[in-house]
Amino acid sequence: MKAAIIGTSGYGGGELIRILNNHPFFSIHSVHTAREERPISFEYPHLTNIFEQVLTSIDPEKIVAESDVVFLATPSKVSGELVESFFHKDIKVIDLSGDLRLKESDSYRKWYKHEPVAESVLTEAVYGLSEWNREKIADASILANPGCYPTAALLGLAPVIKEKVIDPKSVIIDAKSGVSGAGRSPSLGTLYAELNENFKIYKVNEHQHTPEIEQQLSLWNGAEMKITFSTHLIPVTRGIMTTMYVNLKKEIDTVKLLDLYEETYSRHPFVRVRKKGIFPAVKEVKGSNYCDIGLHADSRTGRLTIVSVIDNLMKGAAGQAVQNANIMFGLDETAGLNLMPLYP
Amino acid sequence: MKAAIIGTSGYGGGELIRILNNHPFFSIHSVHTAREERPISFEYPHLTNIFEQVLTSIDPEKIVAESDVVFLATPSKVSGELVESFFHKDIKVIDLSGDLRLKESDSYRKWYKHEPVAESVLTEAVYGLSEWNREKIADASILANPGCYPTAALLGLAPVIKEKVIDPKSVIIDAKSGVSGAGRSPSLGTLYAELNENFKIYKVNEHQHTPEIEQQLSLWNGAEMKITFSTHLIPVTRGIMTTMYVNLKKEIDTVKLLDLYEETYSRHPFVRVRKKGIFPAVKEVKGSNYCDIGLHADSRTGRLTIVSVIDNLMKGAAGQAVQNANIMFGLDETAGLNLMPLYP
Amino acid sequence: MKAAIIGTSGYGGGELIRILNNHPFFSIHSVHTAREERPISFEYPHLTNIFEQVLTSIDPEKIVAESDVVFLATPSKVSGELVESFFHKDIKVIDLSGDLRLKESDSYRKWYKHEPVAESVLTEAVYGLSEWNREKIADASILANPGCYPTAALLGLAPVIKEKVIDPKSVIIDAKSGVSGAGRSPSLGTLYAELNENFKIYKVNEHQHTPEIEQQLSLWNGAEMKITFSTHLIPVTRGIMTTMYVNLKKEIDTVKLLDLYEETYSRHPFVRVRKKGIFPAVKEVKGSNYCDIGLHADSRTGRLTIVSVIDNLMKGAAGQAVQNANIMFGLDETAGLNLMPLYP
Amino acid sequence: MKAAIIGTSGYGGGELIRILNNHPFFSIHSVHTAREERPISFEYPHLTNIFEQVLTSIDPEKIVAESDVVFLATPSKVSGELVESFFHKDIKVIDLSGDLRLKESDSYRKWYKHEPVAESVLTEAVYGLSEWNREKIADASILANPGCYPTAALLGLAPVIKEKVIDPKSVIIDAKSGVSGAGRSPSLGTLYAELNENFKIYKVNEHQHTPEIEQQLSLWNGAEMKITFSTHLIPVTRGIMTTMYVNLKKEIDTVKLLDLYEETYSRHPFVRVRKKGIFPAVKEVKGSNYCDIGLHADSRTGRLTIVSVIDNLMKGAAGQAVQNANIMFGLDETAGLNLMPLYP
């Protein structure tokens, strides 16, 4: 199967190349940029001799004619503008931006501060949280790949929300991300000298991933949920940890809760649950598509602490996008994704 | 005034030297080690030509005879054993370990897993949270210097706890620390290759600073308080951020809360409150004795997010210890502490 | 084919697992430790669900009986002691330590400060610089895998030494390495707080890789060569850069020299030569088996600057070891090694 | 004495504020920017409550009228344009850029790729290598503050060049710098995700500091000298190491050479010479004005390796600028500069 990638000058696009270049069933047919045409190894010398295609301009008709799937590794708004050219055409679309994720246009306007795509597109787009939406993904022709924070948070919260063992009003998500999530465009805030030896909080109660998390939690909960959500910048390149605090409705011990998680995720190869007393660290998933989870219930306070980690460029972006492509094309969900964590 | 420092081979002891070597009123009379005697510049080449004393063995009688104040920059248990030699002697004692902080022996036993010092010592030891315990500190002859996490958390929580505007059962502290807090003893967990590009959570609901924070909050609250407390390791050398989540009893907006903080800390030179929409980052206090605070009240959820940052070796250890020494000797609290943050 | 790995608690051993676990022709039959038996995921949680074997004690007879090749990822001296148990047995041996590399016992004694292995073993051991010793490697039953610094330095110097275009007395190698090369044993010098924000030089003119580099250069040169060699520690986990300075015998321009390198390495998939004006960076090979080379001839001084980079755990250790195993077993040299650089 | 600072939005300007704000004899009278007027704490929140001046536009007449010295912490070309407004006016000028350092206009044109300032200005400007040009600095009214690399290289090479114990044709300088030297303007090359876990070489044989180093070495040598000079980027914020290789004319041992360095620098408080077998690391001078030096003579090759380290923002920029200001105003050269290295 042939894949086209749009927007390879960001880190998400680069990661798609890393995965798809060794994928057993997909080949990268073309890579595209809105900027001037040039060999991709000018952007990414690490691809020398490995992947030497030329970035070409974006010609949707040609892409539809030549490829089976197109990955939009473009920023919000750009994706939204592009997506309509591929909608209801003979190509599957996987969008890595936030433009197709929110079902309610008003919510998009409020959190993204610009106009959403057409309702008809939003209605059809399937939310690609692979472990929890597999059947719809299998049938999807247009897919909204989840955000990095929502992926980590939702995989960590799903079992206790669905089992209704926690107070849905009590959810607090303290999230921390590596810097690659901020993209590759130069800005003061992402300079080395500003972030190195630093740790920042940003977008307190204002992150645009808030409604995405709430939308999915509310679906599982069967009633609207609101969360408290904070995001921090860790001085690492890759990795997200979400530390989540919820109030247990009644006392349940750590082992019982871990059993619930083990059982829930036993058929899902990319979710790993740690044993009691052990918590995952972001480096344990670096470069891989895993989401690792640990938790502890505190009888002193009746509160549960859940910790999940992912590589933001993999399970949080390109990895999950390929996992979804696998599902959409009826392949083994792990095809091309047996990339072990790079440790140390 | 003459100061003796015990335990200079850890980072806290090194930081005491950095401050006291340029202090206008204290001079470093002697530095001591439990290991073999050697010039301190063997341990710390950066002190070459600046501070060239020899680390000598610990002779409490001699220290009492020669110095006005002794700083114990020793680990828990070691401090506890040493402190009795200086108790009720003609010398002021400032202990940087956790051994004198908890008033209840049983609590110490539970969280520190060994025997506490004598009750008589505990009773007399004054808790040195400089901004909030100034009068007792001024009269103290034996001082328990606060832990790094408790300092950041308590300075951030004090105004809303004392004003009783939050639900005391709702306090969640998500704390993140740089690595220097773990000391200078080699261990697998603090190797460069293990921590670099990593972010870990540790001691979930089990950190020994929990009872220290609860003890002080309970005093302010007038009733026992329990907190949820998690600690993470940031790949930076210095810096702590505590992100704290509390439920507001009734709606108050961010600006009103910031006013409360501004007013509360207006007479305290080392606490800086950020304006609305701005949050502190750990690098903005690196190498200095400041605690910087920002906050945001979320009307969507009725929850308040408070963020405080300190340099764990300064306001979280040696800096606050010197601030307390200044107060104990009737000096200007900022003497020797006008060290600007090293940025970048 | 079945592989046994001894010494998986170091980073080199861990990297062998990462490669061999996905290798199309080798499977990891057993992993061994000199310490207590335990599941390897206790050491390396990132292997959870991926590679769950138990580390067992080292029983050479059993290993010989069950496996086709044994990798010794053990430190110098330990390897030397182990190797004799596998010598002239029905198993191929690949040693990642320095114990089999030096042909002259006296040189080993001088630089390694302990006794070398038996001359008979040294005589038979083949030096595994894959690109330059392929024929002997193909026939080897016991292989000395090159050191990390020698690999980077020798691949960078080979063309100009063999072509005799430089003064052999003029070779200066300024080498820089990431920290993982120092292994996983706790020590003050490799603590995070000591290395972070630091850059150190060590073993000036005293590094034990000096005679290894000189031995190979002298072979190529046809006469003894002595080098000046300095090693530095970069605050990164992986990566080596060697910046090399040599005097050109007569003026040759950069393009001609690059042509020489291009031609020399055109049949070698793991060596990539940069274009004029472009130099490799260590991150461009991270996690991969590539050695990337750039150079510039300066007509002002008649001196040539050659730059080579590798991932010290890959082409500098486990990657080249597997490349050599592939050659020893008649496989495609790249089998299992199509691991793209992890960028960023 | 009153100081004006122009160009405080770069890191050099920020460092001048850190030093001068606590200086016993200088006060910061005004700070200036070419961009819009705004409180400096908008740029640098770490200055909150410490230094709260407003950045105002650059009015040379007003600056001359109100201040005793002006520091130009502006980039090359901008400095050159500004400097003529202050030339031969009643104010001392200290320029941190490269615009006044090269005496030969043609050399400036070649390496800086734009037009130099007027010859009359260049003639009068004194090169501010504090330890070696003290008398001229004391009389200077316009001062060219040395570059960061030249400072480290020249302090390390001076004794052996002046004593004529090395071959002047053999000088190779392998330099490594932290990232803050690249300034605070956003660019792809200085993004966190690009530099973190990376180590790059840049401007091979093309760095504009080459002629500055050669100019001074040639003066000391009494005949023209050419060097080989490479620069690398270390993933740290602050710090430069220069590793230098020179051929000894005749054998001299390490101890004798160290004696020469000790004697040469004994009256210079900011140069520290390490003992035999010990080499400085960049973190040992972080935040301070020290230049630390170590060396080793190798009898095997007749070559000497010299290592020097500085903090590029301090001895490599703002620190030396203030040291020079102290000398120009007849103050103790260390005034305001007793800032200990921040370790760890």
Short mmCIF file of N, CA and C in Angstrom, two decimals, chain A residues 14-15 18 45-48 50 238 342, chain C residues 272 282-290 292 311 338-344:
data_model
loop_
_atom_site.label_atom_id
_atom_site.label_comp_id
_atom_site.label_asym_id
_atom_site.label_seq_id
_atom_site.Cartn_x
_atom_site.Cartn_y
_atom_site.Cartn_z
N GLY A 14 8.59 13.48 10.47
CA GLY A 14 9.85 12.74 10.46
C GLY A 14 9.68 11.36 11.08
N GLU A 15 8.87 11.30 12.13
CA GLU A 15 8.66 10.03 12.81
C GLU A 15 7.84 9.08 11.93
N ARG A 18 10.29 7.44 9.77
CA ARG A 18 11.05 6.41 10.49
C ARG A 18 10.27 5.09 10.56
N PRO A 45 19.48 15.45 7.80
CA PRO A 45 20.66 14.73 7.31
C PRO A 45 20.71 13.28 7.81
N HIS A 46 20.02 12.98 8.90
CA HIS A 46 20.07 11.60 9.41
C HIS A 46 19.41 10.62 8.42
N LEU A 47 18.65 11.15 7.46
CA LEU A 47 18.00 10.27 6.47
C LEU A 47 18.90 9.96 5.27
N THR A 48 20.07 10.57 5.21
CA THR A 48 21.00 10.34 4.11
C THR A 48 21.17 8.84 3.81
N ILE A 50 19.20 6.65 3.39
CA ILE A 50 18.12 5.80 3.92
C ILE A 50 16.82 6.14 3.21
N ARG A 238 11.76 13.74 24.06
CA ARG A 238 10.56 12.92 23.89
C ARG A 238 10.04 12.45 25.23
N LEU A 342 14.32 2.72 23.11
CA LEU A 342 15.76 2.96 23.04
C LEU A 342 16.22 3.34 24.45
N ARG C 272 28.62 6.71 5.91
CA ARG C 272 28.03 7.74 5.06
C ARG C 272 28.96 8.96 5.05
N VAL C 282 26.28 14.12 16.22
CA VAL C 282 26.11 12.79 16.84
C VAL C 282 24.66 12.32 16.83
N LYS C 283 23.74 13.27 16.89
CA LYS C 283 22.33 12.87 16.95
C LYS C 283 21.85 12.27 15.63
N GLU C 284 22.59 12.51 14.57
CA GLU C 284 22.17 12.00 13.26
C GLU C 284 22.44 10.51 13.11
N VAL C 285 23.11 9.92 14.08
CA VAL C 285 23.32 8.46 14.05
C VAL C 285 22.76 7.76 15.29
N LYS C 286 22.13 8.51 16.17
CA LYS C 286 21.65 7.95 17.44
C LYS C 286 20.77 6.72 17.25
N GLY C 287 21.12 5.65 17.89
CA GLY C 287 20.32 4.43 17.83
C GLY C 287 20.57 3.60 16.58
N SER C 288 21.47 4.04 15.71
CA SER C 288 21.73 3.33 14.45
C SER C 288 23.17 2.85 14.39
N ASN C 289 23.46 2.07 13.36
CA ASN C 289 24.82 1.51 13.21
C ASN C 289 25.69 2.34 12.26
N TYR C 290 25.26 3.55 11.92
CA TYR C 290 26.02 4.35 10.97
C TYR C 290 27.26 4.99 11.58
N ASP C 292 29.13 8.38 10.29
CA ASP C 292 29.05 9.48 9.33
C ASP C 292 30.33 10.31 9.38
N ASP C 311 27.17 6.13 17.10
CA ASP C 311 26.52 5.86 18.38
C ASP C 311 27.42 4.86 19.09
N ASN C 338 18.81 -2.63 10.31
CA ASN C 338 18.15 -1.51 9.61
C ASN C 338 17.38 -0.63 10.60
N LEU C 339 18.07 -0.22 11.64
CA LEU C 339 17.47 0.64 12.65
C LEU C 339 17.79 2.07 12.28
N MET C 340 16.76 2.84 12.01
CA MET C 340 17.00 4.23 11.61
C MET C 340 17.42 5.06 12.81
N PRO C 341 18.22 6.10 12.56
CA PRO C 341 18.54 7.01 13.66
C PRO C 341 17.25 7.55 14.28
N LEU C 342 17.23 7.66 15.58
CA LEU C 342 16.07 8.22 16.28
C LEU C 342 16.27 9.73 16.38
N TYR C 343 15.57 10.45 15.51
CA TYR C 343 15.75 11.89 15.47
C TYR C 343 14.40 12.58 15.58
N PRO C 344 14.15 13.52 16.42
CA PRO C 344 15.14 14.09 17.33
C PRO C 344 15.20 13.26 18.61
#
